[in-house]
Every structure is written in structure tokens, then in C-alpha cells.
PDB file of C-alpha atoms in Angstrom:
ATOM      1  CA  MET A   1     -32.781   1.059  12.698  1.00 57.00           C
ATOM      2  CA  LEU A   2     -31.401  -0.162   9.341  1.00 63.00           C
ATOM      3  CA  LYS A   3     -30.048   3.334   8.580  1.00 63.00           C
ATOM      4  CA  TRP A   4     -28.285   3.390  11.966  1.00 55.00           C
ATOM      5  CA  ILE A   5     -26.655  -0.009  11.298  1.00 61.00           C
ATOM      6  CA  LYS A   6     -25.482   1.130   7.830  1.00 56.00           C
ATOM      7  CA  ASN A   7     -24.041   4.294   9.380  1.00 55.00           C
ATOM      8  CA  ILE A   8     -22.106   2.289  11.999  1.00 54.00           C
ATOM      9  CA  LEU A   9     -20.716  -0.173   9.411  1.00 60.00           C
ATOM     10  CA  SER A  10     -19.933   2.320   6.624  1.00 65.00           C
ATOM     11  CA  SER A  11     -16.533   3.870   6.063  1.00 69.00           C
ATOM     12  CA  PRO A  12     -16.004   7.487   7.157  1.00 71.00           C
ATOM     13  CA  ILE A  13     -16.188  10.194   4.504  1.00 74.00           C
ATOM     14  CA  PRO A  14     -12.971  12.099   3.687  1.00 70.00           C
ATOM     15  CA  ALA A  15     -13.165  15.863   4.323  1.00 71.00           C
ATOM     16  CA  GLY A  16     -11.246  16.811   1.178  1.00 76.00           C
ATOM     17  CA  PRO A  17      -8.789  15.678  -1.461  1.00 87.00           C
ATOM     18  CA  PRO A  18      -5.851  13.446  -0.501  1.00 90.00           C
ATOM     19  CA  LYS A  19      -2.647  15.047   0.797  1.00 95.00           C
ATOM     20  CA  VAL A  20       0.567  13.452  -0.432  1.00 96.00           C
ATOM     21  CA  ILE A  21       2.953  12.248   2.278  1.00 97.00           C
ATOM     22  CA  LYS A  22       5.625  10.846  -0.042  1.00 97.00           C
ATOM     23  CA  ARG A  23       6.156   9.959  -3.711  1.00 97.00           C
ATOM     24  CA  PHE A  24       8.801   7.608  -5.089  1.00 95.00           C
ATOM     25  CA  ASP A  25       9.893   8.270  -8.674  1.00 90.00           C
ATOM     26  CA  GLY A  26      12.129   5.291  -9.393  1.00 89.00           C
ATOM     27  CA  SER A  27      15.453   6.817  -8.385  1.00 89.00           C
ATOM     28  CA  GLU A  28      15.292   5.607  -4.763  1.00 92.00           C
ATOM     29  CA  LYS A  29      16.801   2.371  -3.485  1.00 92.00           C
ATOM     30  CA  THR A  30      14.344  -0.129  -2.087  1.00 94.00           C
ATOM     31  CA  ILE A  31      14.844  -1.853   1.265  1.00 95.00           C
ATOM     32  CA  THR A  32      14.866  -5.325  -0.316  1.00 93.00           C
ATOM     33  CA  GLN A  33      17.465  -5.266  -3.068  1.00 88.00           C
ATOM     34  CA  GLU A  34      18.035  -8.968  -3.761  1.00 87.00           C
ATOM     35  CA  VAL A  35      15.098  -9.332  -6.172  1.00 84.00           C
ATOM     36  CA  VAL A  36      14.507  -5.682  -7.120  1.00 88.00           C
ATOM     37  CA  VAL A  37      16.176  -3.757  -9.967  1.00 88.00           C
ATOM     38  CA  SER A  38      15.448  -0.361 -11.519  1.00 84.00           C
ATOM     39  CA  SER A  39      13.326  -0.631 -14.636  1.00 81.00           C
ATOM     40  CA  GLU A  40      10.985   1.549 -16.730  1.00 83.00           C
ATOM     41  CA  GLY A  41      11.058   4.502 -14.313  1.00 89.00           C
ATOM     42  CA  GLY A  42      10.346   2.221 -11.367  1.00 93.00           C
ATOM     43  CA  TRP A  43      11.376  -1.211 -10.212  1.00 95.00           C
ATOM     44  CA  LEU A  44      11.186  -4.798 -11.439  1.00 95.00           C
ATOM     45  CA  VAL A  45      10.584  -7.570  -8.913  1.00 94.00           C
ATOM     46  CA  ASP A  46      11.503 -11.023 -10.221  1.00 94.00           C
ATOM     47  CA  VAL A  47      10.840 -13.854  -7.769  1.00 93.00           C
ATOM     48  CA  GLY A  48      10.931 -17.618  -8.009  1.00 93.00           C
ATOM     49  CA  GLU A  49       9.028 -18.240  -4.778  1.00 94.00           C
ATOM     50  CA  SER A  50       6.474 -16.518  -2.540  1.00 95.00           C
ATOM     51  CA  GLN A  51       7.716 -13.519  -0.615  1.00 94.00           C
ATOM     52  CA  SER A  52       6.863 -10.061   0.633  1.00 96.00           C
ATOM     53  CA  ILE A  53       9.233  -7.449  -0.762  1.00 96.00           C
ATOM     54  CA  SER A  54       9.947  -4.486   1.522  1.00 97.00           C
ATOM     55  CA  LEU A  55      10.025  -1.433  -0.709  1.00 97.00           C
ATOM     56  CA  PHE A  56      10.000   1.636   1.546  1.00 97.00           C
ATOM     57  CA  GLU A  57       9.450   2.784   5.128  1.00 98.00           C
ATOM     58  CA  ILE A  58       8.159   6.278   5.877  1.00 98.00           C
ATOM     59  CA  GLU A  59       8.335   7.903   9.295  1.00 97.00           C
ATOM     60  CA  VAL A  60       5.205   9.955   9.987  1.00 97.00           C
ATOM     61  CA  SER A  61       3.743  12.046  12.786  1.00 95.00           C
ATOM     62  CA  ASP A  62       0.518  13.892  13.564  1.00 93.00           C
ATOM     63  CA  ILE A  63      -1.624  11.706  11.309  1.00 94.00           C
ATOM     64  CA  GLU A  64      -4.867  10.303  12.729  1.00 94.00           C
ATOM     65  CA  ASN A  65      -8.587  10.156  11.949  1.00 94.00           C
ATOM     66  CA  CYS A  66      -7.940   9.679   8.243  1.00 95.00           C
ATOM     67  CA  MET A  67      -7.668   7.236   5.385  1.00 95.00           C
ATOM     68  CA  LEU A  68      -4.126   6.345   4.331  1.00 97.00           C
ATOM     69  CA  THR A  69      -3.766   5.305   0.688  1.00 97.00           C
ATOM     70  CA  TYR A  70      -0.841   3.464  -0.914  1.00 98.00           C
ATOM     71  CA  ARG A  71      -1.059   3.771  -4.715  1.00 98.00           C
ATOM     72  CA  ALA A  72       1.192   2.416  -7.437  1.00 97.00           C
ATOM     73  CA  ASP A  73       1.173   1.456 -11.091  1.00 97.00           C
ATOM     74  CA  LEU A  74       1.810  -2.252 -11.653  1.00 97.00           C
ATOM     75  CA  LYS A  75       2.262  -4.616 -14.561  1.00 96.00           C
ATOM     76  CA  SER A  76       3.061  -8.308 -14.508  1.00 96.00           C
ATOM     77  CA  LYS A  77       4.447 -11.126 -16.588  1.00 96.00           C
ATOM     78  CA  GLU A  78       3.654 -14.763 -15.926  1.00 96.00           C
ATOM     79  CA  VAL A  79       2.675 -14.360 -12.280  1.00 97.00           C
ATOM     80  CA  HIS A  80       1.820 -17.872 -11.124  1.00 96.00           C
ATOM     81  CA  GLY A  81      -0.203 -17.206  -7.994  1.00 96.00           C
ATOM     82  CA  GLN A  82      -1.001 -13.596  -7.186  1.00 97.00           C
ATOM     83  CA  SER A  83       0.686 -10.297  -6.392  1.00 97.00           C
ATOM     84  CA  PHE A  84      -0.678  -7.311  -4.445  1.00 98.00           C
ATOM     85  CA  LEU A  85       0.207  -4.147  -2.550  1.00 98.00           C
ATOM     86  CA  GLU A  86       0.596  -4.400   1.218  1.00 98.00           C
ATOM     87  CA  MET A  87       0.801  -1.553   3.754  1.00 98.00           C
ATOM     88  CA  TRP A  88       1.808  -1.870   7.421  1.00 98.00           C
ATOM     89  CA  CYS A  89       1.186   0.814  10.047  1.00 98.00           C
ATOM     90  CA  ARG A  90       3.106   0.818  13.328  1.00 98.00           C
ATOM     91  CA  ILE A  91       1.173   2.474  16.141  1.00 97.00           C
ATOM     92  CA  PRO A  92       3.311   3.005  19.247  1.00 96.00           C
ATOM     93  CA  GLY A  93       2.077   1.023  22.231  1.00 95.00           C
ATOM     94  CA  ARG A  94      -0.351  -0.995  20.080  1.00 95.00           C
ATOM     95  CA  GLY A  95       1.725  -2.847  17.504  1.00 96.00           C
ATOM     96  CA  GLU A  96       1.735  -3.217  13.730  1.00 97.00           C
ATOM     97  CA  PHE A  97      -1.394  -3.499  11.593  1.00 96.00           C
ATOM     98  CA  PHE A  98      -1.736  -4.187   7.893  1.00 96.00           C
ATOM     99  CA  SER A  99      -3.929  -3.771   4.865  1.00 96.00           C
ATOM    100  CA  LYS A 100      -3.545  -6.010   1.805  1.00 96.00           C
ATOM    101  CA  GLY A 101      -4.826  -5.404  -1.718  1.00 94.00           C
ATOM    102  CA  LEU A 102      -6.204  -8.921  -2.152  1.00 93.00           C
ATOM    103  CA  GLN A 103      -9.417  -7.609  -3.738  1.00 93.00           C
ATOM    104  CA  ASN A 104      -7.517  -6.574  -6.886  1.00 91.00           C
ATOM    105  CA  ALA A 105      -4.489  -8.855  -7.002  1.00 95.00           C
ATOM    106  CA  LEU A 106      -2.464  -9.371 -10.178  1.00 95.00           C
ATOM    107  CA  LYS A 107      -2.441 -12.808 -11.796  1.00 96.00           C
ATOM    108  CA  GLY A 108      -0.854 -13.892 -15.052  1.00 97.00           C
ATOM    109  CA  THR A 109       0.319 -11.212 -17.500  1.00 97.00           C
ATOM    110  CA  ASN A 110      -1.097  -7.670 -17.289  1.00 97.00           C
ATOM    111  CA  ASP A 111      -0.245  -4.273 -18.775  1.00 97.00           C
ATOM    112  CA  TRP A 112       0.215  -1.145 -16.627  1.00 97.00           C
ATOM    113  CA  ALA A 113      -2.715  -0.260 -14.374  1.00 97.00           C
ATOM    114  CA  SER A 114      -3.162   1.714 -11.161  1.00 97.00           C
ATOM    115  CA  TYR A 115      -3.667  -0.189  -7.887  1.00 97.00           C
ATOM    116  CA  GLU A 116      -4.246   0.972  -4.348  1.00 97.00           C
ATOM    117  CA  VAL A 117      -4.781  -0.224  -0.817  1.00 97.00           C
ATOM    118  CA  SER A 118      -6.262   1.854   2.018  1.00 95.00           C
ATOM    119  CA  PHE A 119      -5.967   1.872   5.790  1.00 95.00           C
ATOM    120  CA  TYR A 120      -8.436   3.653   8.094  1.00 94.00           C
ATOM    121  CA  LEU A 121      -7.072   5.372  11.189  1.00 95.00           C
ATOM    122  CA  LYS A 122      -9.443   6.388  13.975  1.00 93.00           C
ATOM    123  CA  ARG A 123      -8.981   9.372  16.268  1.00 93.00           C
ATOM    124  CA  GLY A 124      -6.112   8.542  18.656  1.00 93.00           C
ATOM    125  CA  GLN A 125      -4.495   6.023  16.282  1.00 95.00           C
ATOM    126  CA  GLN A 126      -1.264   7.804  15.324  1.00 96.00           C
ATOM    127  CA  PRO A 127       1.278   5.698  13.445  1.00 97.00           C
ATOM    128  CA  ASP A 128       4.953   6.592  13.577  1.00 98.00           C
ATOM    129  CA  LEU A 129       6.046   4.306  10.719  1.00 98.00           C
ATOM    130  CA  ILE A 130       4.375   3.131   7.517  1.00 98.00           C
ATOM    131  CA  LYS A 131       5.828   0.268   5.486  1.00 98.00           C
ATOM    132  CA  LEU A 132       5.071  -0.161   1.783  1.00 98.00           C
ATOM    133  CA  ASN A 133       5.489  -3.686   0.430  1.00 98.00           C
ATOM    134  CA  LEU A 134       4.738  -5.703  -2.678  1.00 97.00           C
ATOM    135  CA  THR A 135       3.763  -9.306  -2.024  1.00 97.00           C
ATOM    136  CA  VAL A 136       4.114 -12.086  -4.585  1.00 96.00           C
ATOM    137  CA  GLU A 137       2.441 -15.337  -3.608  1.00 96.00           C
ATOM    138  CA  GLY A 138       3.941 -17.691  -6.148  1.00 95.00           C
ATOM    139  CA  ARG A 139       6.457 -16.664  -8.793  1.00 95.00           C
ATOM    140  CA  GLY A 140       6.787 -14.254 -11.678  1.00 96.00           C
ATOM    141  CA  LYS A 141       7.756 -10.707 -12.631  1.00 95.00           C
ATOM    142  CA  VAL A 142       6.042  -7.562 -11.391  1.00 96.00           C
ATOM    143  CA  TRP A 143       6.971  -4.011 -12.355  1.00 95.00           C
ATOM    144  CA  ILE A 144       6.012  -1.191  -9.977  1.00 96.00           C
ATOM    145  CA  LYS A 145       6.293   2.581 -10.460  1.00 96.00           C
ATOM    146  CA  ASN A 146       4.687   5.895  -9.455  1.00 97.00           C
ATOM    147  CA  ILE A 147       4.450   4.846  -5.809  1.00 97.00           C
ATOM    148  CA  GLU A 148       2.580   7.323  -3.630  1.00 98.00           C
ATOM    149  CA  LEU A 149       1.481   7.437   0.001  1.00 98.00           C
ATOM    150  CA  SER A 150      -1.258   9.932   0.842  1.00 97.00           C
ATOM    151  CA  TYR A 151      -3.907  10.599   3.475  1.00 96.00           C
ATOM    152  CA  SER A 152      -7.411  12.051   3.479  1.00 95.00           C
ATOM    153  CA  PRO A 153      -8.613  13.477   6.834  1.00 93.00           C
ATOM    154  CA  PHE A 154     -12.143  12.592   7.933  1.00 89.00           C
ATOM    155  CA  GLU A 155     -14.796  15.142   8.798  1.00 80.00           C
TER     156      GLU A 155
END
């Protein structure tokens, strides 16, 4: 019985390595431009108050029964509060759903490190749009580069 419960509550196992949907190398313009400037091969976000910064939107099709992963390298300076990656998935007829990287949020001053947030899609859940954001709850500077969206199909 315990094994059955663990099986029901556990995450599905990917069937292979991730497949890249889109990479952003620092040359692209972000959706939100008021607080974002190009810097160090990526972007610098400098905010004085809490906000979610819309970076990119990616139209997708034929993706379901998989794990979506939004990865990026981040560093911070004097973040008062916290900052984290945020991914939104729009599923036609169902609405928008999100995943936030609260479990490994940036606080204070940090050097470059890799961060990620995942979103699990079941069979029949086919998004048509994925939004990649950076949220800063508080104030401070956050650099972001090497942004990548990928998916790993489930068995």
C-alpha cells in the first residue's frame, strides 16, 4: 500500500535527455524593457520595488506528457527580498498555470549560478504559449543570461 501511494505522489520519470525548445543568448529584446538592459551577455534587471518582469513568450505546439524546464544563470546584488524564475503555461480552454522557483530564490548578493523551474504537463495538456519571467519581490539588481526552455517527454 505504501509503495502504491509513493507511486501516485511521485513525479513521472523522463524518457530521455531534455530537448531544447528555445535558447536566448543575450541579443534578443525582452518584453519588459523599462527595467531591463543588456549586460554581460544577458540582461540586467534593476528594480526599486516588487515586480514580475516579462522576459520572453514562446509559442509552442504538440508538447504534452512531459516536464518543461526553464533554466537560466543568475547573479544578484543587494536584493532586499527575493528573486526567482517564473514560468507560465497557457493551455487553450483551461487557462494559464504557473510554476515559481521559490525553493531556490536569490537573496542578497550572489555570484553566477544556474537556476531552474519545472512544470509537469499530463497527457492532453497541450500549451500554446509559454511565458518566461523573472520576479523580484523587493528591490535590487539581478543579472540573467543563458536562458533556455526545454522539455523531457515522459515514458
